[in-house]
Structure formats: structure tokens, C-alpha cells
CSV table of C-alpha atoms and ligand atoms in Angstrom, one decimal:
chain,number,residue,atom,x,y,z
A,1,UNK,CA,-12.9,-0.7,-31.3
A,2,UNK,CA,-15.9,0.7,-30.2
A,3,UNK,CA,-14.9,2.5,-27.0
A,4,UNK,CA,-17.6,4.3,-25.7
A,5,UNK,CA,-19.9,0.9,-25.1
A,6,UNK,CA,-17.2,-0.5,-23.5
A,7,UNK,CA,-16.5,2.4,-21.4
A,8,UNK,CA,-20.7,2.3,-20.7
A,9,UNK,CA,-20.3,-1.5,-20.1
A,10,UNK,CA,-17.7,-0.8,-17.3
A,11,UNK,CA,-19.7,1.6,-15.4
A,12,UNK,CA,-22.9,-0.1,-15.3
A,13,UNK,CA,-20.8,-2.8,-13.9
A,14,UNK,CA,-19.8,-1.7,-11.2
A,15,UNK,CA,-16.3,-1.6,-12.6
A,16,UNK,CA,-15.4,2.0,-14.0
A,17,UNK,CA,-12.1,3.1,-12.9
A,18,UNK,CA,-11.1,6.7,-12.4
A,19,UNK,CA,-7.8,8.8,-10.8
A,20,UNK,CA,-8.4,11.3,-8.0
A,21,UNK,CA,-6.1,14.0,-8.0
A,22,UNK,CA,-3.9,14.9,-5.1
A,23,UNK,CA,-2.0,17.8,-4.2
A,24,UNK,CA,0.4,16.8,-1.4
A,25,UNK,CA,2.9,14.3,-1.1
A,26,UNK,CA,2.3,10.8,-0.2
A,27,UNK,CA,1.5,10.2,3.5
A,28,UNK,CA,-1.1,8.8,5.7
A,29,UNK,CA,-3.1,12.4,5.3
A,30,UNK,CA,-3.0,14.0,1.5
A,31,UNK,CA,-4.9,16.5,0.1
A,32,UNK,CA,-7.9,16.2,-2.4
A,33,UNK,CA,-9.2,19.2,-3.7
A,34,UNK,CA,-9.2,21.4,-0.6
A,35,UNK,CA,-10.3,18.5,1.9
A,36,UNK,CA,-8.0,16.5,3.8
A,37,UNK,CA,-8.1,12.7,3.6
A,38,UNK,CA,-7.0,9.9,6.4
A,39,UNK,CA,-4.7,7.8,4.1
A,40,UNK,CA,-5.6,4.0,4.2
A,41,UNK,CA,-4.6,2.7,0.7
A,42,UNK,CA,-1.0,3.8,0.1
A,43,UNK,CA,1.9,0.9,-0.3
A,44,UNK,CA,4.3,3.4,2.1
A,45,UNK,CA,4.2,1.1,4.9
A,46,UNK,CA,7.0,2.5,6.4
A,47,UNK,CA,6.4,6.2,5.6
A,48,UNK,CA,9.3,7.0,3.7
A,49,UNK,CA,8.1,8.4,0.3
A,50,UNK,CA,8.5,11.7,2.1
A,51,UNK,CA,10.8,10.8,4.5
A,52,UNK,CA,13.4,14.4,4.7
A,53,UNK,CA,16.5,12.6,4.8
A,54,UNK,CA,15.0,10.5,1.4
A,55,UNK,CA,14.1,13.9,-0.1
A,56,UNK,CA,17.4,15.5,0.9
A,57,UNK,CA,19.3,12.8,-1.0
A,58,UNK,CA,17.4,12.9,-3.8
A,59,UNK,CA,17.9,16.4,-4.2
A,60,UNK,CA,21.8,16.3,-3.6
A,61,UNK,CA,21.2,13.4,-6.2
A,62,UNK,CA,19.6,15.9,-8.7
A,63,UNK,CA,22.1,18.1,-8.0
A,64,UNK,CA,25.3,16.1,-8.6
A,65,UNK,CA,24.2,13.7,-11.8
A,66,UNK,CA,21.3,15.8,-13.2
A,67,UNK,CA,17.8,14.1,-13.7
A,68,UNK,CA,17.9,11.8,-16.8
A,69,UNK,CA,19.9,8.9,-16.9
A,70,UNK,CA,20.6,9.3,-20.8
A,71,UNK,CA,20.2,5.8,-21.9
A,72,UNK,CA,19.6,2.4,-20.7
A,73,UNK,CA,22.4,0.8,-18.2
A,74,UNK,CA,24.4,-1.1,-21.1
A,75,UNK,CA,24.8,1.7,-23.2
A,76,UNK,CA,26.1,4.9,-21.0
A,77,UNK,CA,23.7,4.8,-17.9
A,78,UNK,CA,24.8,3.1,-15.3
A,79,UNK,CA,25.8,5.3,-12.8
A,80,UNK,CA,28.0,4.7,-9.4
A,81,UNK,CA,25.0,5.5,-7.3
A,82,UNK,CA,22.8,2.8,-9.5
A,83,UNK,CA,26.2,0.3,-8.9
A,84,UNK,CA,26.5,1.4,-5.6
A,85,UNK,CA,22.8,0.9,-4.7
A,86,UNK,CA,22.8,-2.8,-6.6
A,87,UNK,CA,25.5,-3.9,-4.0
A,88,UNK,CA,23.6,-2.6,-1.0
A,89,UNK,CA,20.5,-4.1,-2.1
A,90,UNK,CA,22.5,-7.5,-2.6
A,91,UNK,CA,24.3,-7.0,0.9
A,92,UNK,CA,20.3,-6.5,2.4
A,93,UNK,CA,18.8,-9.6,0.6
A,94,UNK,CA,22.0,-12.1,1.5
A,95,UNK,CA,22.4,-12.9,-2.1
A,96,UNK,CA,25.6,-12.7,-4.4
A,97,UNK,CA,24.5,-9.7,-6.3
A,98,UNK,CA,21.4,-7.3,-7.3
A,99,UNK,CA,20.1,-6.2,-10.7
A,100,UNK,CA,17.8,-2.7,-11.1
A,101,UNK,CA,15.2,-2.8,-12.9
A,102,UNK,CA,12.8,0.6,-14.0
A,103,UNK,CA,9.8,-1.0,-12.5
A,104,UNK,CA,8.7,-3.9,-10.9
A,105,UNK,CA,6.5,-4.8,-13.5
A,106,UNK,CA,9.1,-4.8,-16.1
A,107,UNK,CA,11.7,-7.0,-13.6
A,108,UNK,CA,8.7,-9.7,-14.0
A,109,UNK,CA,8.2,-9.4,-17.3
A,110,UNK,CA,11.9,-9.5,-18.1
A,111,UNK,CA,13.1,-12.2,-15.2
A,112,UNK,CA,10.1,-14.6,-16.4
A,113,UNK,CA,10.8,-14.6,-19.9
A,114,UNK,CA,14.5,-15.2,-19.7
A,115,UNK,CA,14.1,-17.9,-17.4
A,116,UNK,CA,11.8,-20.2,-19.6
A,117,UNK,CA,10.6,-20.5,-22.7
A,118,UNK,CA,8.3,-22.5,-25.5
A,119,UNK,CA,9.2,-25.5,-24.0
A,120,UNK,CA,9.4,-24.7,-20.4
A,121,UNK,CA,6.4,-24.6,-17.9
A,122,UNK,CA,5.5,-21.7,-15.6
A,123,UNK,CA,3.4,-22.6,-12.1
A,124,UNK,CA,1.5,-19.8,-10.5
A,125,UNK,CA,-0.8,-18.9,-7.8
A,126,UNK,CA,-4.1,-17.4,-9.2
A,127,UNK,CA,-3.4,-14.8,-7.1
A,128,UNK,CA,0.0,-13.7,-8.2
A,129,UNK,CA,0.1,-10.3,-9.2
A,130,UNK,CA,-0.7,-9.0,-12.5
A,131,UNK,CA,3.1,-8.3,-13.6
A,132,UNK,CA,3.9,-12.5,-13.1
A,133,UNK,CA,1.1,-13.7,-15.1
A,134,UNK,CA,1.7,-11.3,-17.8
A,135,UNK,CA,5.2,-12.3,-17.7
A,136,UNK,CA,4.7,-15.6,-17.6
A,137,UNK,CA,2.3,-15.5,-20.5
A,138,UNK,CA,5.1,-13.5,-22.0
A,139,UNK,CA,7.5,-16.2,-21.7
A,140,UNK,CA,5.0,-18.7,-24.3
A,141,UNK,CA,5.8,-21.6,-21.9
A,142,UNK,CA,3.1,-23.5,-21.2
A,143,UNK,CA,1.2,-21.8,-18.3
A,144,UNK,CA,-0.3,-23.9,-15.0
A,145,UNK,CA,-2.0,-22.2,-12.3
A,146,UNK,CA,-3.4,-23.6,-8.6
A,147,UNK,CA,-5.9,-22.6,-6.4
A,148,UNK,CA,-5.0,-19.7,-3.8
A,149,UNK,CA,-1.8,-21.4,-2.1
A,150,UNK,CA,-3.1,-25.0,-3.1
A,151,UNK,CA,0.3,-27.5,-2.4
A,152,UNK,CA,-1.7,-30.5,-3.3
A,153,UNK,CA,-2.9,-29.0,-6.4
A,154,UNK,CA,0.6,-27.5,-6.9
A,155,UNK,CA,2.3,-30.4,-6.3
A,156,UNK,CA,-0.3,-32.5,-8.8
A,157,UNK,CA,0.5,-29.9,-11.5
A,158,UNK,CA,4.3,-30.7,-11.1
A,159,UNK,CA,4.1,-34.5,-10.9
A,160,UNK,CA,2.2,-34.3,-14.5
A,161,UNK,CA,4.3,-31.7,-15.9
A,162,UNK,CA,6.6,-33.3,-19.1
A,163,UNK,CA,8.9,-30.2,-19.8
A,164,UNK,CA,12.2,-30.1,-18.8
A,165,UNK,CA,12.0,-26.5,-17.4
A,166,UNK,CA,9.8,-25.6,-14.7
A,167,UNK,CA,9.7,-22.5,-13.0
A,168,UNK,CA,7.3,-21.9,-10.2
A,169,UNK,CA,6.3,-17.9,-9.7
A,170,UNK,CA,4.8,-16.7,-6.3
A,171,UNK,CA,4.1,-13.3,-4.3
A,172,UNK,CA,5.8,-13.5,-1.2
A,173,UNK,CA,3.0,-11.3,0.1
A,174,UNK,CA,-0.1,-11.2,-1.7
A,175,UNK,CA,-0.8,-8.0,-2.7
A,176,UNK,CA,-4.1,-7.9,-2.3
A,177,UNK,CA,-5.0,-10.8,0.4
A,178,UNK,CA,-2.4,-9.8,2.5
A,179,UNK,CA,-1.3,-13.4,2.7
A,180,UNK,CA,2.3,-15.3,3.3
A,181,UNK,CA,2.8,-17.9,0.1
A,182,UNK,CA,3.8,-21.0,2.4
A,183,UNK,CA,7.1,-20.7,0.5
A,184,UNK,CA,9.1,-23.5,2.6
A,185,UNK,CA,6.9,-25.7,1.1
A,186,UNK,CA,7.2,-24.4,-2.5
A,187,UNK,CA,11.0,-25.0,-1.6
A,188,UNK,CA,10.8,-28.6,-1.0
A,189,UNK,CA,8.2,-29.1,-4.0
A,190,UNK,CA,11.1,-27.3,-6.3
A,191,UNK,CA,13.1,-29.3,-4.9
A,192,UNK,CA,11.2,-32.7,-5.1
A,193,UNK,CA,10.2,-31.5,-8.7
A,194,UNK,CA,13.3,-29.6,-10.0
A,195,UNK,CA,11.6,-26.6,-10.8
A,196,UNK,CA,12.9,-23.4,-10.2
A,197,UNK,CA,11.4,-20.8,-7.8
A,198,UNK,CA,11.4,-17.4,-8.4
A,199,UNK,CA,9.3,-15.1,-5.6
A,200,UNK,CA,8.5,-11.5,-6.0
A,201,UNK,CA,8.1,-9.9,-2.3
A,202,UNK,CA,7.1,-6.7,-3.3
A,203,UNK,CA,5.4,-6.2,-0.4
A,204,UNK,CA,7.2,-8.0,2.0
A,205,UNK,CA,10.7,-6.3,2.2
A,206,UNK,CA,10.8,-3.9,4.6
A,207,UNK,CA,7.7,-5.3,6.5
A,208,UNK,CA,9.0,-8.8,7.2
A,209,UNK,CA,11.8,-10.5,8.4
A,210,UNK,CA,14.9,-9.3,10.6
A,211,UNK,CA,15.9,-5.5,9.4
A,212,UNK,CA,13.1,-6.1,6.8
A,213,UNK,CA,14.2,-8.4,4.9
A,214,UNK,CA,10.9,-9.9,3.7
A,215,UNK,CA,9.8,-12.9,3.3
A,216,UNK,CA,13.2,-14.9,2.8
A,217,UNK,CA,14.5,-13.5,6.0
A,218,UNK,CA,10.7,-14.4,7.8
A,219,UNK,CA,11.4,-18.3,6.9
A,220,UNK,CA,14.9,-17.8,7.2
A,221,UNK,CA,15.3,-19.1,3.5
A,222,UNK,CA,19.1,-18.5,2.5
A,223,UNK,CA,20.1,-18.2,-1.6
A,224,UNK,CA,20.7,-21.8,-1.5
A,225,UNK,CA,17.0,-22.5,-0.9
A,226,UNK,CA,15.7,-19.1,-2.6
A,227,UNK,CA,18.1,-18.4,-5.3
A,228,UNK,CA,15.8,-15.7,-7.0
A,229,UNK,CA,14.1,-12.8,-5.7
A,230,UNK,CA,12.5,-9.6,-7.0
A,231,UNK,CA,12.0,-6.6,-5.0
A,232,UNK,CA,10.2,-3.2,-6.0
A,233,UNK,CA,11.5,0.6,-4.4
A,234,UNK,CA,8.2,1.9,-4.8
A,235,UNK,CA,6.5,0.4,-1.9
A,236,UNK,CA,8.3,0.0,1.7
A,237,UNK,CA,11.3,1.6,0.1
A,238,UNK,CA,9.1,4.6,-0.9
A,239,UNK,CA,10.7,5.5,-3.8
A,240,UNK,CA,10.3,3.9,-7.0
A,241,UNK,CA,12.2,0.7,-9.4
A,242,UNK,CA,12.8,-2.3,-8.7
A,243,UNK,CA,15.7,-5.3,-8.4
A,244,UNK,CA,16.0,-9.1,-8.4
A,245,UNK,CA,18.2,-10.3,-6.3
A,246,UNK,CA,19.7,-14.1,-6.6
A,247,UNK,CA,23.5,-15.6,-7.7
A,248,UNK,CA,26.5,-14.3,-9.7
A,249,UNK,CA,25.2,-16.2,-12.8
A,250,UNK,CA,21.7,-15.2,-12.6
A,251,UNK,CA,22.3,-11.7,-13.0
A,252,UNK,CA,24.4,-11.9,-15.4
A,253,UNK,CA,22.6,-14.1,-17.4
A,254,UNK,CA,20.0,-11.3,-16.9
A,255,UNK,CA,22.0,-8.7,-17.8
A,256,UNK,CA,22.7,-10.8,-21.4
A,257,UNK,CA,19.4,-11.6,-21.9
A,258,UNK,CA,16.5,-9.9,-19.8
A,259,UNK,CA,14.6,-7.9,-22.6
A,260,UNK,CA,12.6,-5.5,-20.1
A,261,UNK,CA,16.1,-4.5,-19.0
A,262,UNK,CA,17.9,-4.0,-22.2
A,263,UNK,CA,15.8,-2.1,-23.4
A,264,UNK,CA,14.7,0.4,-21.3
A,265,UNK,CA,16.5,3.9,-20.0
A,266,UNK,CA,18.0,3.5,-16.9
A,267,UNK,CA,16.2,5.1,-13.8
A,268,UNK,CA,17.2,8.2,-12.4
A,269,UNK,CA,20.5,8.0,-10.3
A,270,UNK,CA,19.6,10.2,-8.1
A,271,UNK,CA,16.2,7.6,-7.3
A,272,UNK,CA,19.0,5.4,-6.4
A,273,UNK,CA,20.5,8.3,-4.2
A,274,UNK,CA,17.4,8.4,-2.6
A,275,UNK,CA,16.8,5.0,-2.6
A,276,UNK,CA,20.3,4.4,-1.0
A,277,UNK,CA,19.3,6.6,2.2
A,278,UNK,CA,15.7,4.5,2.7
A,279,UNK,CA,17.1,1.4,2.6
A,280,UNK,CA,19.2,2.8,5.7
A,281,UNK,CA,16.6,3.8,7.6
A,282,UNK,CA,14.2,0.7,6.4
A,283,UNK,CA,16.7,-1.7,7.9
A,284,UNK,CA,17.7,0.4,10.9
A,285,UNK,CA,14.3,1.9,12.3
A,286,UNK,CA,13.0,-1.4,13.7
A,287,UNK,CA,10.2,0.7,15.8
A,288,UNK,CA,8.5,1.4,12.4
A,289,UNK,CA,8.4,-2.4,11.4
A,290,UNK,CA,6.9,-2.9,15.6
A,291,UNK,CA,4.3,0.1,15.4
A,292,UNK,CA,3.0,-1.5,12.4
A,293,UNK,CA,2.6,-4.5,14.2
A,294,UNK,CA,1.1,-2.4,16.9
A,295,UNK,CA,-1.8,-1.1,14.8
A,296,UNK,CA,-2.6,-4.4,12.9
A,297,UNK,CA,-3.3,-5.7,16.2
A,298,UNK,CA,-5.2,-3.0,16.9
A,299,UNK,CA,-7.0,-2.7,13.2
A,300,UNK,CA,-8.0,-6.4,14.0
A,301,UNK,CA,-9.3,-6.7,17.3
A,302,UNK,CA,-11.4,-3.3,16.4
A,303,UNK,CA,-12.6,-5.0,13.5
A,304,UNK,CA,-13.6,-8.4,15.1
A,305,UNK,CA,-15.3,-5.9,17.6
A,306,UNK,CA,-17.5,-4.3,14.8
A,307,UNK,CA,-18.5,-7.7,13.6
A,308,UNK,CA,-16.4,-7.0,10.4
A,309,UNK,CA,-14.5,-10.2,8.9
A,310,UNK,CA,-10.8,-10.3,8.2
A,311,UNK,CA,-9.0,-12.4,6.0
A,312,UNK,CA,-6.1,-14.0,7.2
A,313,UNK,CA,-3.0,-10.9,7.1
A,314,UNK,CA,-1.1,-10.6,9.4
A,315,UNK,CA,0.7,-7.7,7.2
A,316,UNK,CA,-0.1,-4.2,6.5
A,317,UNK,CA,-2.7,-5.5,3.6
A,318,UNK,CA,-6.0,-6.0,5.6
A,319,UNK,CA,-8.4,-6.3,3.3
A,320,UNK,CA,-12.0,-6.4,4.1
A,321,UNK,CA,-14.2,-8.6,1.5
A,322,UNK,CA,-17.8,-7.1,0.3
A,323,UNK,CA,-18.0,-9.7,-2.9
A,324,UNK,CA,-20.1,-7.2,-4.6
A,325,UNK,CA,-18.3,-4.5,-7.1
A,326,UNK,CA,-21.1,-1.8,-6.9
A,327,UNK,CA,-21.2,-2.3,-2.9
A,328,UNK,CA,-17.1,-2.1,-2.5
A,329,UNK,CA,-17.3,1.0,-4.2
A,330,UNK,CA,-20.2,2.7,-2.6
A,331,UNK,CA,-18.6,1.9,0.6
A,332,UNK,CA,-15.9,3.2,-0.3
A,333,UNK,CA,-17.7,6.6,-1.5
A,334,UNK,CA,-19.1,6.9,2.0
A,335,UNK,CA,-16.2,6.8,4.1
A,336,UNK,CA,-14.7,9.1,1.8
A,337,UNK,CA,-17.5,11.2,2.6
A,338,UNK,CA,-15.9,11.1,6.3
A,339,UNK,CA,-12.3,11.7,5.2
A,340,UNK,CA,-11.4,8.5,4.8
A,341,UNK,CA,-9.3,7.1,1.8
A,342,UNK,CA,-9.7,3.6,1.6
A,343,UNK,CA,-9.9,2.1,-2.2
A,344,UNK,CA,-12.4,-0.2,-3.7
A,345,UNK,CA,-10.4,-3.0,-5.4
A,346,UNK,CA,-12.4,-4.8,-7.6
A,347,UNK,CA,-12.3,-7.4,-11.2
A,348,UNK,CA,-10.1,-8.0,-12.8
A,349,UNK,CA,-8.0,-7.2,-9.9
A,350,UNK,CA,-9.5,-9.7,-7.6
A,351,UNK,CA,-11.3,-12.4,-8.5
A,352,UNK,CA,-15.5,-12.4,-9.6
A,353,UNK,CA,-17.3,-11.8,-6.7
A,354,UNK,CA,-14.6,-10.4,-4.6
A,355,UNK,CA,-14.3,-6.8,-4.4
A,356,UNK,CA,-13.5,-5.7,-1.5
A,357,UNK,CA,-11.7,-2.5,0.5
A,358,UNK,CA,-8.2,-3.2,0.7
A,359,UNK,CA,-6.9,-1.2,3.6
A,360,UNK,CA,-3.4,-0.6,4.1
A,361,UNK,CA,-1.8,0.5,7.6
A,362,UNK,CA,1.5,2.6,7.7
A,363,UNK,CA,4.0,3.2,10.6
A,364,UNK,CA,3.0,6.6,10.7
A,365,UNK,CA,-0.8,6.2,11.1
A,366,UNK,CA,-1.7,7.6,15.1
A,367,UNK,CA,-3.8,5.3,17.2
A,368,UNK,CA,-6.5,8.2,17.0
A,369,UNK,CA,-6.4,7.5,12.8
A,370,UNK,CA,-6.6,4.1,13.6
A,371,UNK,CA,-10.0,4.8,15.5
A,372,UNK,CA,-11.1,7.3,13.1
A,373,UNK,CA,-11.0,4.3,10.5
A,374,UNK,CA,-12.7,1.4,12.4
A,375,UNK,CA,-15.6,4.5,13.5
A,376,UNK,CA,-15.5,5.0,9.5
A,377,UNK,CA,-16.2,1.2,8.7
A,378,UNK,CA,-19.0,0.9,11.4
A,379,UNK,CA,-20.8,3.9,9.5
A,380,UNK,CA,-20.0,2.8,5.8
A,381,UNK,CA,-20.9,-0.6,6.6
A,382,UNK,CA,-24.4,0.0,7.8
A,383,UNK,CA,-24.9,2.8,5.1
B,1,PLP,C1,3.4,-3.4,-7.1
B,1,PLP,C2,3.8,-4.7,-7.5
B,1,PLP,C3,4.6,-4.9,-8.6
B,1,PLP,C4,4.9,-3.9,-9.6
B,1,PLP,O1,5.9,-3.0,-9.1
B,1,PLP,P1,6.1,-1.6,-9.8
B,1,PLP,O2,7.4,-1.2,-9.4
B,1,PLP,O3,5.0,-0.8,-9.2
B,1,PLP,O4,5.9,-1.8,-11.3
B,1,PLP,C5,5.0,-6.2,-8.9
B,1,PLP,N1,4.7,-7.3,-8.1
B,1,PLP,C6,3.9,-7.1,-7.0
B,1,PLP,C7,3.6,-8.3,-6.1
B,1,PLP,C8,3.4,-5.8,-6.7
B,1,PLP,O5,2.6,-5.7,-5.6
């Protein structure tokens, strides 16, 4: 491997990615290297990474089981707080039970390739995120995908399909559109197909649905018509992991046989502590899921105003599409330049020719931030 043409290759493209270092916690202002920065790309919708009653019970959490876990959950570490959290999270999705997972990426990974295999057949949006495809390449079933929330092409891919096994993988929210998958049509296709449906709403609990319960509470789609969900901690939840949530049998056929959670150290308990305490205050504090809906209104009439186009969100994701790599990121650079933190997403993130800024609104953003954003975009767009 030659790296360093490939690293040169990158940055003429447009496409170099580097870290920025902060020094603060996560909230809608950090600090970068003595300045600070108006936070517009977090995934803390709800502001609870540094919520004080979710540090509080992390620390008691630290302080009664320790930091490590020891080992992964079927040897010694499964804790009461992990147990305790699983049945809460199961309680807040509706469904029989809830599995952790580490990460989110590794619940997709895992779920996928238990689900199917070499002779089974995986459906997926083009936009899913990252974590499904891999998993579902993962999996060696044979792999379809469809257009950007395409049911006729869906449903075309289905009727053709031979295999036995179907599974059909969607983001609830798209992660980087900001979009709702029309999932009570993906129900009725599983249905009309018997294929399987498995929906990762990473970025819809908390944000959606009655108490935040995502996407499946937003369509009001019980088990019976959802039977598989995953959820990650590390986004409204603020903390970090993940779960899937679906029947009795499903998670313990996951337990048996989900390789991504076999074979990994269980997280921290005292994550699950924490955890525990913001999915209190996710499900009680409706006024953070209404503020939010407060400033997206707000985001997107003061957009519209500027002459700026939208894509169709109407969740904390607003992107705004610039197509070209090098552009996205210079604008970017510029509203930095104000004090404004909004990130350049670009290939193999999002599709060729569709960088864009992906702006992300939190409950704890003030109308004046709000402003200070759309008076950023006005400059950065015009140079
Ligand atoms: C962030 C994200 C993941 C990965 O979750 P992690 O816990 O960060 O690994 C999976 N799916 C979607 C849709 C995501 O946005």
C-alpha cells in the first residue's frame, strides 16, 4: 500500500478528512483551541451528553461497579444496571425484550448477519447508513439496493427475488437527509413479500414519536407490524451503546448467535447507570422534543428567507446541499471563521456530487444561536 498518494489523492479531491480537537464537553457551544464555537453538527439533540443528573449517575455508577466491565456479557459481565437498563429500554420501545449492544455499528453488523445468510437476500435503501450495508455485506446474502425510498423499485426487487429469506434494512431517520423511510409501506411490502424488516432509528428515538419513541411510535407501528428495531445511546440518549429491541425469540436467538455481541467486552455499567437516568428525562421532558420543533421551524423559514434550499427534514438533520466536495468544505471553513461549527459531509458519506453541510439543531440551541447561524449561512454562502 502506497499511502502517501492516496493520502495526496484525497486532498486534492476535496475529500481529506481530519479531527479537530476540543476541550469542553459536548454541547451546542465547545471549545477549540481557545475560541468558542456555536455547535451545529452534534447528534445530542436533546442535550443530555452533559446533562448533571446523567453525569451524576455515571459517576455514582463508577463509584459502585468500577469502570471496566471485565468481559463480554456471556462470560461474567453482565451487570444488574446493564439487565436493568435492557428492561427499561424494552418497556420504552413496546417490545418483549431489549438486547445491548457496544456500539451501534456492531448491533448492525451482528443483527444483520444472524438474521440471513448465503442464501438469504438483504434489501436496502442506498442511503442506509454505513453500519447496515457493511452488515449486510457481512451477512454474504445476496445484496439488493433501491433508489432513495423507491417502493416501486423496492417492491420490483422483491417480486423477482428467489431466496427464501428476505430481510429488508432501513434507517428510520436518515442520518444524513434528515428524511422519514415511509416505513408503513415497507410493512405492507414485508408483508405482501414475506420478508423480514429490520429498522435502525438511530436518530429517531428520542426525537419522534410520543415520549420519544421514534419512528415506531410516529407511525404508531406496534411489535406485531415492527418486530425488530435497533437503537443507539450515543445520539438523543447522549451517552454511548446501543440495543435492538423486538420479541422474546429474537433476542435470544441474538444472544446464541449474534457474533458482534459475543464477542465483544460488555460496556461499562455505569454507561448503563447513566444511560438509565437519560432515558428518564428523554421520555419525560416533552418541552425539549417541542423546542426542537420550535427551532426547525424557525431554521427553515430563515433559510427559505435567505434563498437557501432545504431538503425535505422535518427532524433535527437539516442538511443543506452544495453538490461540490471542495465548495462544502470551504463553506464550511468560513463559517467557522465566524464561530460556527457546522461539518462538511462529503463521499463516500453521501453520494458523488452531494456534499453538503449537514446542520444539526439541539433543544438547547437559543433563538439568538439560531440567528447567529442563518446570519453565518448568508455570509458563507456568498463568500
Ligand atoms: C450513528 C449511527 C449508527 C452507529 O451507531 P454508533 O453507536 O455510533 O456506532 C448506526 N446507525 C445509524 C443510522 C447511525 O446514524
Amino acid at each position: 500500500m502506497r499511502f502517501k498518494p492516496a493520502l495526496e489523492e484525497r486532498r486534492k479531491a476535496g475529500l481529506y478528512r481530519s479531527r479537530k480537537v476540543i476541550q469542553s464537553p459536548q454541547a451546542v457551544e465547545v471549545d477549540l483551541d481557545g475560541r468558542k464555537l456555536l455547535n451545529f453538527c452534534s447528534n445530542d439533540y436533546l442535550g443530555l451528553a452533559n446533562h448533571p443528573e446523567v453525569v451524576a449517575a455515571f459517576q455514582e455508577g463508577a463509584a459502585r461497579y468500577g469502570v471496566g466491565s471485565g468481559s463480554a456479557h456471556l462470560v461474567c459481565g453482565h451487570s444488574d444496571a446493564h439487565h436493568e437498563l435492557e428492561e427499561a429500554l424494552a418497556k420504552f420501545t413496546g417490545r418483549d425484550r431489549a438486547l445491548l449492544f457496544s456500539t451501534g455499528y456492531m448491533a448492525n453488523m451482528g443483527v444483520i448477519s444472524a438474521l440471513v445468510g448465503r442464501n438469504g437476500e438483504v434489501f436496502e435503501d442506498r442511503l442506509n447508513h454505513a453500519s447496515l450495508i457493511d452488515g449486510g455485506l457481512l451477512s454474504r446474502a445476496k445484496f439488493s439496493r433501491y433508489r432513495h425510498a423507491d417502493m416501486a423499485q423496492l417492491e420490483a426487487l422483491l417480486q423477482k427475488s428467489d431466496r427464501e429469506e428476505k430481510l429488508l434494512v432501513t434507517d428510520g431517520v436518515f442520518s444524513m437527509d434528515g428524511d422519514i423511510a415511509p416505513l408503513p409501506e415497507m410493512v405492507s411490502l414485508c408483508e405482501q413479500f414475506g420478508a423480514q424488516l429490520l429498522v435502525d432509528d438511530a436518530h429517531g428515538f428520542g426525537v419522534l414519536g410520543e415520549q420519544g419513541g421514534g419512528c415506531a411510535s410516529h407511525f404508531n407501528l406496534t411489535q406485531k407490524k415492527l418486530p425488530m428495531l435497533v437503537g443507539t445511546l450515543g445520539k438523543s440518549f447522549g451517552t454511548f451503546g446501543a440495543f435492538v429491541a423486538g420479541s422474546e425469540e429474537l433476542i435470544e436467538y441474538l444472544i446464541q448467535q449474534s457474533r458482534s455481541y459475543i464477542y465483544t467486552t460488555a460496556l461499562p455499567p455505569a454507561v448503563a447507570e447513566a444511560t438509565l437516568t437519560s432515558l428518564k428525562i428523554l421520555q419525560a421532558d416533552d418541552w425539549r422534543r417541542e423546542r426542537l420543533k420550535k427551532l426547525i421551524g424557525r431554521f427553515r423559514l430563515g433559510a427559505r428567507r435567505l434563498g437557501i434550499e432545504l431538503m425535505a427534514s422535518e427532524t433535527p438533520i437539516q442538511p443543506i446541499l452544495v453538490g461540490d466536495s471542495a465548495k462544502a468544505s470551504a463553506m464550511s471553513e468560513r463559517l467557522l471563521k465566524r464561530g460556527i461549527w457546522v461539518g462538511a459531509i462529503r463521499p463516500p458519506t453521501v453520494p458523488k456530487g452531494a456534499a453538503r453541510l449537514r446542520v444539526t439543531l439541539s433543544a438547547e440551541h437559543s433563538d439568538d444561536q439560531l440567528d447567529r447561524l442563518l446570519d453565518g449561512l448568508a455570509g458563507a454562502m456568498h463568500g
